[in-house]
Amino acid sequence: MFSDFQSLKEEALVCQKCPLCETRNKVVFGAGNETAEVLFVGEGPGGEEDKQGEPFVGRAGILFDKYLKHIDLDRNKNIYIANIVKCRPPQNRDPKEEEQAACLPYLRQQIALMQPKIIVCLGRIAAQKLISPDFRVTKEHGKFYEKPPFYVMGTYHPAALLRNPVNKGAALEDFLLLQQKIYEVCERTY
Ligand code: URA
Ligand code: SF4
């Protein structure tokens, strides 16, 4: 067990628990407010994230920041952002089951330390890990599941919205539902 975020991060930054360590440039541990009540979970770093060591800083990240701003969330203030795998899969392929399994203990520790009230899964990979193995974004986006001690919801991955802009309106609705949920169950976010 790690008693704090800093020591957990230090461990992750030199991690070699799966083969993604061989091709990564930087480990992307996560970013934001470690005491936030709302945690976003993506899939894994892309090219820009791998270069900078920060989550969601590429094109998808710019879109993501717009959605956040729309409901008064800010990665530097009232949320935290993490990923299922902390190292970039080559060519941005889906992380393999065994890579996800190797990396998941870091996310579990982040959740245990943060004790978020709400977790938002960005895309299928995160939702299938944290909500249910057969989660379908098209069918189940925007629905909150009660998984004590937190609520968890899945929505479109911002990179998927860049590919399929037709879903942007539905994603915005999910963020408005998130805002409602924050008003309901969070005390320090707004
Ligand atoms: N996509 C993700 O899932 N995570 C990131 O950090 C960046 C892009
Ligand atoms: Fe370690 Fe996770 Fe990176 Fe694999 S993806 S090397 S488990 S930090």
CSV table of C-alpha atoms and ligand atoms in Angstrom, one decimal:
chain,number,residue,atom,x,y,z
A,1,MET,CA,0.0,0.0,0.0
A,2,PHE,CA,1.1,3.5,-0.8
A,3,SER,CA,0.3,6.1,1.8
A,4,ASP,CA,0.3,9.0,-0.6
A,5,PHE,CA,0.0,10.1,-4.3
A,6,GLN,CA,3.7,11.2,-4.5
A,7,SER,CA,5.2,7.8,-3.6
A,8,LEU,CA,2.7,6.0,-5.8
A,9,LYS,CA,3.6,8.3,-8.7
A,10,GLU,CA,7.3,7.8,-8.1
A,11,GLU,CA,6.8,4.0,-8.3
A,12,ALA,CA,4.8,4.4,-11.5
A,13,LEU,CA,7.3,6.6,-13.2
A,14,VAL,CA,9.9,3.8,-13.3
A,15,CYS,CA,7.4,0.9,-13.7
A,16,GLN,CA,8.3,-2.1,-15.9
A,17,LYS,CA,5.3,-4.3,-15.0
A,18,CYS,CA,4.2,-4.7,-18.6
A,19,PRO,CA,5.8,-4.5,-22.1
A,20,LEU,CA,4.5,-0.9,-22.7
A,21,CYS,CA,7.4,0.3,-20.7
A,22,GLU,CA,9.7,-0.7,-23.6
A,23,THR,CA,8.1,1.7,-26.1
A,24,ARG,CA,6.9,4.6,-23.9
A,25,ASN,CA,8.8,7.9,-23.6
A,26,LYS,CA,7.0,9.2,-20.5
A,27,VAL,CA,4.7,7.5,-18.0
A,28,VAL,CA,1.5,9.5,-17.8
A,29,PHE,CA,0.5,9.0,-14.2
A,30,GLY,CA,-2.4,11.5,-14.0
A,31,ALA,CA,-3.0,15.2,-13.4
A,32,GLY,CA,-5.3,17.6,-11.6
A,33,ASN,CA,-6.4,18.0,-8.0
A,34,GLU,CA,-5.7,14.9,-6.0
A,35,THR,CA,-8.3,15.8,-3.5
A,36,ALA,CA,-11.1,16.4,-6.1
A,37,GLU,CA,-14.5,14.7,-5.8
A,38,VAL,CA,-14.7,14.0,-9.5
A,39,LEU,CA,-12.3,11.6,-11.3
A,40,PHE,CA,-12.1,11.2,-15.1
A,41,VAL,CA,-10.6,8.0,-16.5
A,42,GLY,CA,-9.4,7.7,-20.1
A,43,GLU,CA,-7.9,4.8,-21.9
A,44,GLY,CA,-4.2,5.5,-22.2
A,45,PRO,CA,-1.8,8.1,-23.4
A,46,GLY,CA,-1.5,9.1,-27.1
A,47,GLY,CA,1.4,10.6,-28.9
A,48,GLU,CA,1.4,14.0,-27.4
A,49,GLU,CA,0.7,12.7,-23.9
A,50,ASP,CA,3.6,10.3,-24.2
A,51,LYS,CA,5.9,13.2,-25.1
A,52,GLN,CA,4.7,15.5,-22.4
A,53,GLY,CA,3.9,13.1,-19.6
A,54,GLU,CA,0.5,14.7,-19.1
A,55,PRO,CA,-3.0,13.3,-19.8
A,56,PHE,CA,-5.2,14.7,-22.6
A,57,VAL,CA,-3.0,17.3,-24.0
A,58,GLY,CA,-3.4,16.4,-27.7
A,59,ARG,CA,-6.3,17.3,-30.0
A,60,ALA,CA,-8.8,15.2,-28.0
A,61,GLY,CA,-7.6,16.9,-24.8
A,62,ILE,CA,-8.4,20.3,-26.2
A,63,LEU,CA,-12.0,19.2,-27.0
A,64,PHE,CA,-12.2,17.6,-23.5
A,65,ASP,CA,-11.2,20.9,-21.9
A,66,LYS,CA,-14.1,22.6,-23.7
A,67,TYR,CA,-16.6,20.1,-22.3
A,68,LEU,CA,-15.1,20.6,-18.8
A,69,LYS,CA,-15.3,24.4,-19.1
A,70,HIS,CA,-18.9,24.2,-20.2
A,71,ILE,CA,-19.9,22.8,-16.7
A,72,ASP,CA,-17.3,24.8,-14.7
A,73,LEU,CA,-14.8,22.1,-14.3
A,74,ASP,CA,-11.1,22.7,-14.7
A,75,ARG,CA,-8.3,20.2,-14.6
A,76,ASN,CA,-6.2,22.7,-12.5
A,77,LYS,CA,-8.9,23.1,-9.9
A,78,ASN,CA,-11.7,20.7,-9.2
A,79,ILE,CA,-11.1,17.4,-11.0
A,80,TYR,CA,-8.4,14.7,-11.5
A,81,ILE,CA,-7.7,12.9,-14.7
A,82,ALA,CA,-6.1,9.5,-15.0
A,83,ASN,CA,-6.0,6.6,-17.5
A,84,ILE,CA,-6.5,2.8,-17.4
A,85,VAL,CA,-2.9,2.3,-18.7
A,86,LYS,CA,-0.2,4.8,-17.9
A,87,CYS,CA,2.0,4.2,-20.9
A,88,ARG,CA,1.2,4.7,-24.5
A,89,PRO,CA,0.3,1.6,-26.6
A,90,PRO,CA,2.3,1.7,-29.9
A,91,GLN,CA,0.3,3.3,-32.8
A,92,ASN,CA,-2.4,4.2,-30.2
A,93,ARG,CA,-3.8,0.6,-30.4
A,94,ASP,CA,-6.2,-0.5,-27.7
A,95,PRO,CA,-4.3,-1.6,-24.6
A,96,LYS,CA,-4.2,-5.3,-24.3
A,97,GLU,CA,-6.1,-7.1,-21.6
A,98,GLU,CA,-2.9,-8.1,-19.8
A,99,GLU,CA,-1.5,-4.6,-20.0
A,100,GLN,CA,-4.7,-3.2,-18.5
A,101,ALA,CA,-4.5,-5.9,-15.7
A,102,ALA,CA,-0.8,-5.0,-15.0
A,103,CYS,CA,-1.6,-1.3,-14.7
A,104,LEU,CA,-4.9,-1.3,-13.0
A,105,PRO,CA,-3.5,-1.5,-9.4
A,106,TYR,CA,-2.2,2.1,-9.9
A,107,LEU,CA,-5.6,3.3,-10.8
A,108,ARG,CA,-7.2,1.4,-7.9
A,109,GLN,CA,-4.7,3.0,-5.6
A,110,GLN,CA,-5.4,6.5,-7.0
A,111,ILE,CA,-9.1,5.9,-6.4
A,112,ALA,CA,-8.4,4.6,-2.8
A,113,LEU,CA,-6.3,7.7,-2.0
A,114,MET,CA,-8.7,10.2,-3.7
A,115,GLN,CA,-12.0,8.6,-2.6
A,116,PRO,CA,-13.9,10.4,-5.4
A,117,LYS,CA,-17.7,10.8,-5.3
A,118,ILE,CA,-18.0,10.4,-9.0
A,119,ILE,CA,-16.0,8.6,-11.6
A,120,VAL,CA,-16.5,9.4,-15.3
A,121,CYS,CA,-15.2,6.9,-17.8
A,122,LEU,CA,-14.1,8.4,-21.1
A,123,GLY,CA,-14.8,5.7,-23.7
A,124,ARG,CA,-15.4,2.0,-23.9
A,125,ILE,CA,-12.1,0.8,-22.5
A,126,ALA,CA,-12.4,2.6,-19.2
A,127,ALA,CA,-16.2,1.9,-18.9
A,128,GLN,CA,-15.7,-1.8,-19.6
A,129,LYS,CA,-13.1,-1.9,-16.8
A,130,LEU,CA,-14.9,0.2,-14.2
A,131,ILE,CA,-18.6,-0.3,-15.0
A,132,SER,CA,-19.1,-3.7,-16.7
A,133,PRO,CA,-17.3,-5.8,-19.2
A,134,ASP,CA,-20.1,-5.6,-21.8
A,135,PHE,CA,-20.6,-1.8,-21.5
A,136,ARG,CA,-21.8,-0.2,-24.7
A,137,VAL,CA,-21.1,3.5,-25.0
A,138,THR,CA,-23.9,4.0,-27.6
A,139,LYS,CA,-26.5,2.4,-25.3
A,140,GLU,CA,-25.4,3.3,-21.8
A,141,HIS,CA,-23.7,6.7,-22.1
A,142,GLY,CA,-24.8,9.2,-19.5
A,143,LYS,CA,-26.3,6.7,-17.1
A,144,PHE,CA,-25.0,6.8,-13.5
A,145,TYR,CA,-24.4,3.5,-11.8
A,146,GLU,CA,-24.2,3.4,-8.0
A,147,LYS,CA,-21.1,1.5,-7.0
A,148,PRO,CA,-20.6,2.5,-3.4
A,149,PRO,CA,-18.6,4.5,-2.3
A,150,PHE,CA,-19.0,6.3,-5.6
A,151,TYR,CA,-21.2,6.8,-8.7
A,152,VAL,CA,-19.8,5.9,-12.1
A,153,MET,CA,-20.9,7.0,-15.6
A,154,GLY,CA,-19.5,6.3,-19.0
A,155,THR,CA,-19.5,8.8,-21.9
A,156,TYR,CA,-17.9,9.2,-25.3
A,157,HIS,CA,-14.2,9.4,-25.6
A,158,PRO,CA,-13.2,12.8,-26.9
A,159,ALA,CA,-11.1,11.2,-29.6
A,160,ALA,CA,-14.2,9.3,-30.8
A,161,LEU,CA,-16.0,12.6,-30.9
A,162,LEU,CA,-13.3,14.0,-33.2
A,163,ARG,CA,-14.0,11.1,-35.5
A,164,ASN,CA,-17.8,11.2,-35.2
A,165,PRO,CA,-18.8,14.8,-34.5
A,166,VAL,CA,-22.4,13.7,-34.8
A,167,ASN,CA,-22.2,12.5,-31.2
A,168,LYS,CA,-21.0,15.8,-29.8
A,169,GLY,CA,-24.5,16.9,-28.7
A,170,ALA,CA,-25.1,13.7,-26.9
A,171,ALA,CA,-21.8,14.0,-25.1
A,172,LEU,CA,-22.7,17.5,-24.1
A,173,GLU,CA,-25.9,16.2,-22.6
A,174,ASP,CA,-23.9,13.7,-20.6
A,175,PHE,CA,-21.8,16.5,-19.2
A,176,LEU,CA,-24.9,18.3,-18.2
A,177,LEU,CA,-26.1,15.2,-16.4
A,178,LEU,CA,-22.7,15.1,-14.7
A,179,GLN,CA,-23.2,18.6,-13.5
A,180,GLN,CA,-26.6,17.6,-12.0
A,181,LYS,CA,-25.0,14.7,-10.2
A,182,ILE,CA,-22.2,16.9,-8.9
A,183,TYR,CA,-24.8,19.3,-7.4
A,184,GLU,CA,-26.5,16.2,-5.9
A,185,VAL,CA,-23.6,14.4,-4.3
A,186,CYS,CA,-20.5,16.6,-4.2
A,187,GLU,CA,-19.8,19.2,-1.5
A,188,ARG,CA,-16.6,21.0,-2.6
A,189,THR,CA,-16.6,20.9,-6.4
A,190,TYR,CA,-18.5,24.0,-7.2
B,1,URA,N1,-6.7,9.5,-24.7
B,1,URA,C1,-6.8,8.9,-23.5
B,1,URA,O1,-7.5,8.0,-23.4
B,1,URA,N2,-6.0,9.4,-22.6
B,1,URA,C2,-5.2,10.4,-22.7
B,1,URA,O2,-4.5,10.8,-21.7
B,1,URA,C3,-5.1,11.0,-24.0
B,1,URA,C4,-5.9,10.6,-25.0
B,2,SF4,FE1,3.7,-0.1,-15.7
B,2,SF4,FE2,1.3,0.6,-16.4
B,2,SF4,FE3,3.3,1.4,-17.8
B,2,SF4,FE4,2.6,-1.1,-18.0
B,2,SF4,S1,1.4,0.6,-18.6
B,2,SF4,S2,4.7,-0.3,-17.7
B,2,SF4,S3,1.9,-1.5,-15.8
B,2,SF4,S4,2.9,2.0,-15.7
